[in-house]
């Protein structure tokens, strides 16, 4: 059983959108350097990285073991 089943409720407060989106310049450099068009986040959790990458223009896909995190 994943610990994220129990962490999911508080995960958002610990890793809010505002913190994740501050990483956008780091990812933009990589996207531009390698002409990346799509991404798959195989542990997307609450999905804020996918949301940020979507805003940067990538076609995004995600999956996660924890239904609680996805919800
Ligand atoms: C740090 S969190 C997610 C971070 C995510 N990129 C974000 O933007 O919030 C790590 C995630 O890995 C998932 N995970 C752990 N083991 C996994 C596995 N074997 N397969 C898929 N997901 C897994 C957890 O459920 C959890 O949601």
mmCIF file of C-alpha atoms and ligand atoms in Angstrom:
data_model
loop_
_atom_site.group_PDB
_atom_site.id
_atom_site.type_symbol
_atom_site.label_atom_id
_atom_site.label_comp_id
_atom_site.label_asym_id
_atom_site.label_seq_id
_atom_site.Cartn_x
_atom_site.Cartn_y
_atom_site.Cartn_z
ATOM 1 C CA UNK A 1 0.000 0.000 0.000
ATOM 2 C CA UNK A 2 1.272 3.477 -0.854
ATOM 3 C CA UNK A 3 1.848 6.057 1.891
ATOM 4 C CA UNK A 4 0.385 8.576 -0.523
ATOM 5 C CA UNK A 5 -3.041 7.176 0.335
ATOM 6 C CA UNK A 6 -2.645 8.979 3.660
ATOM 7 C CA UNK A 7 -0.519 11.899 2.455
ATOM 8 C CA UNK A 8 -2.788 12.879 -0.411
ATOM 9 C CA UNK A 9 -5.010 15.141 1.720
ATOM 10 C CA UNK A 10 -2.042 17.283 2.852
ATOM 11 C CA UNK A 11 0.140 16.956 -0.257
ATOM 12 C CA UNK A 12 -1.403 20.001 -1.883
ATOM 13 C CA UNK A 13 -0.470 22.203 1.094
ATOM 14 C CA UNK A 14 3.095 20.850 1.121
ATOM 15 C CA UNK A 15 3.581 21.183 -2.652
ATOM 16 C CA UNK A 16 1.267 23.943 -3.875
ATOM 17 C CA UNK A 17 0.912 25.038 -7.476
ATOM 18 C CA UNK A 18 2.839 28.252 -6.756
ATOM 19 C CA UNK A 19 5.946 26.306 -5.691
ATOM 20 C CA UNK A 20 5.820 23.851 -8.606
ATOM 21 C CA UNK A 21 5.302 26.615 -11.178
ATOM 22 C CA UNK A 22 8.493 28.370 -9.967
ATOM 23 C CA UNK A 23 10.366 25.534 -11.727
ATOM 24 C CA UNK A 24 9.077 26.619 -15.147
ATOM 25 C CA UNK A 25 12.296 28.285 -16.342
ATOM 26 C CA UNK A 26 14.280 25.142 -15.543
ATOM 27 C CA UNK A 27 11.891 23.016 -17.629
ATOM 28 C CA UNK A 28 11.590 25.614 -20.403
ATOM 29 C CA UNK A 29 15.364 25.510 -20.970
ATOM 30 C CA UNK A 30 15.255 21.712 -21.362
ATOM 31 C CA UNK A 31 12.153 21.824 -23.604
ATOM 32 C CA UNK A 32 13.779 24.393 -25.888
ATOM 33 C CA UNK A 33 17.197 22.717 -25.952
ATOM 34 C CA UNK A 34 15.792 19.327 -26.987
ATOM 35 C CA UNK A 35 12.700 20.529 -28.925
ATOM 36 C CA UNK A 36 10.435 18.481 -26.671
ATOM 37 C CA UNK A 37 6.772 18.294 -27.715
ATOM 38 C CA UNK A 38 5.224 15.689 -25.398
ATOM 39 C CA UNK A 39 5.730 14.368 -21.906
ATOM 40 C CA UNK A 40 4.613 11.455 -19.755
ATOM 41 C CA UNK A 41 4.763 11.894 -15.985
ATOM 42 C CA UNK A 42 4.515 8.320 -14.685
ATOM 43 C CA UNK A 43 4.075 9.514 -11.083
ATOM 44 C CA UNK A 44 2.083 12.656 -11.703
ATOM 45 C CA UNK A 45 0.476 12.823 -8.277
ATOM 46 C CA UNK A 46 -1.761 15.860 -8.072
ATOM 47 C CA UNK A 47 -0.583 16.862 -11.541
ATOM 48 C CA UNK A 48 0.886 20.317 -11.060
ATOM 49 C CA UNK A 49 3.996 19.479 -13.080
ATOM 50 C CA UNK A 50 1.728 18.356 -15.923
ATOM 51 C CA UNK A 51 -0.273 21.546 -15.593
ATOM 52 C CA UNK A 52 2.897 23.659 -15.768
ATOM 53 C CA UNK A 53 4.242 21.685 -18.747
ATOM 54 C CA UNK A 54 0.865 22.047 -20.475
ATOM 55 C CA UNK A 55 1.177 25.822 -20.088
ATOM 56 C CA UNK A 56 4.646 25.593 -21.640
ATOM 57 C CA UNK A 57 3.019 24.047 -24.723
ATOM 58 C CA UNK A 58 3.670 20.333 -24.304
ATOM 59 C CA UNK A 59 1.116 17.616 -24.995
ATOM 60 C CA UNK A 60 0.914 16.038 -21.548
ATOM 61 C CA UNK A 61 -0.007 12.623 -20.197
ATOM 62 C CA UNK A 62 0.060 11.389 -16.621
ATOM 63 C CA UNK A 63 -0.423 8.276 -14.563
ATOM 64 C CA UNK A 64 -0.088 7.473 -10.888
ATOM 65 C CA UNK A 65 -0.357 4.504 -8.560
ATOM 66 C CA UNK A 66 -2.479 6.400 -6.051
ATOM 67 C CA UNK A 67 -6.144 7.136 -6.830
ATOM 68 C CA UNK A 68 -6.160 9.484 -3.829
ATOM 69 C CA UNK A 69 -3.383 11.615 -5.338
ATOM 70 C CA UNK A 70 -5.083 11.712 -8.725
ATOM 71 C CA UNK A 71 -8.373 12.696 -7.123
HETATM 72 C C1 LIG B 1 6.327 13.455 -5.281
HETATM 73 S S1 LIG B 1 4.768 12.794 -5.748
HETATM 74 C C2 LIG B 1 4.252 13.446 -7.301
HETATM 75 C C3 LIG B 1 4.947 14.636 -7.884
HETATM 76 C C4 LIG B 1 4.239 15.221 -9.067
HETATM 77 N N1 LIG B 1 5.151 15.288 -10.178
HETATM 78 C C5 LIG B 1 3.641 16.596 -8.783
HETATM 79 O O1 LIG B 1 3.749 17.490 -9.622
HETATM 80 O O2 LIG B 1 2.980 16.785 -7.738
HETATM 81 C C6 LIG B 1 5.223 11.133 -6.145
HETATM 82 C C7 LIG B 1 4.110 10.273 -6.718
HETATM 83 O O3 LIG B 1 4.646 8.998 -7.079
HETATM 84 C C8 LIG B 1 3.576 8.063 -7.020
HETATM 85 N N2 LIG B 1 4.110 6.707 -7.063
HETATM 86 C C9 LIG B 1 4.880 6.071 -6.144
HETATM 87 N N3 LIG B 1 5.195 4.832 -6.562
HETATM 88 C C10 LIG B 1 4.631 4.680 -7.792
HETATM 89 C C11 LIG B 1 4.613 3.611 -8.747
HETATM 90 N N4 LIG B 1 5.243 2.452 -8.504
HETATM 91 N N5 LIG B 1 3.936 3.791 -9.899
HETATM 92 C C12 LIG B 1 3.300 4.963 -10.160
HETATM 93 N N6 LIG B 1 3.282 6.019 -9.297
HETATM 94 C C13 LIG B 1 3.934 5.866 -8.122
HETATM 95 C C14 LIG B 1 2.857 8.430 -5.738
HETATM 96 O O4 LIG B 1 1.533 7.944 -5.697
HETATM 97 C C15 LIG B 1 2.949 9.968 -5.773
HETATM 98 O O5 LIG B 1 1.771 10.549 -6.288
#
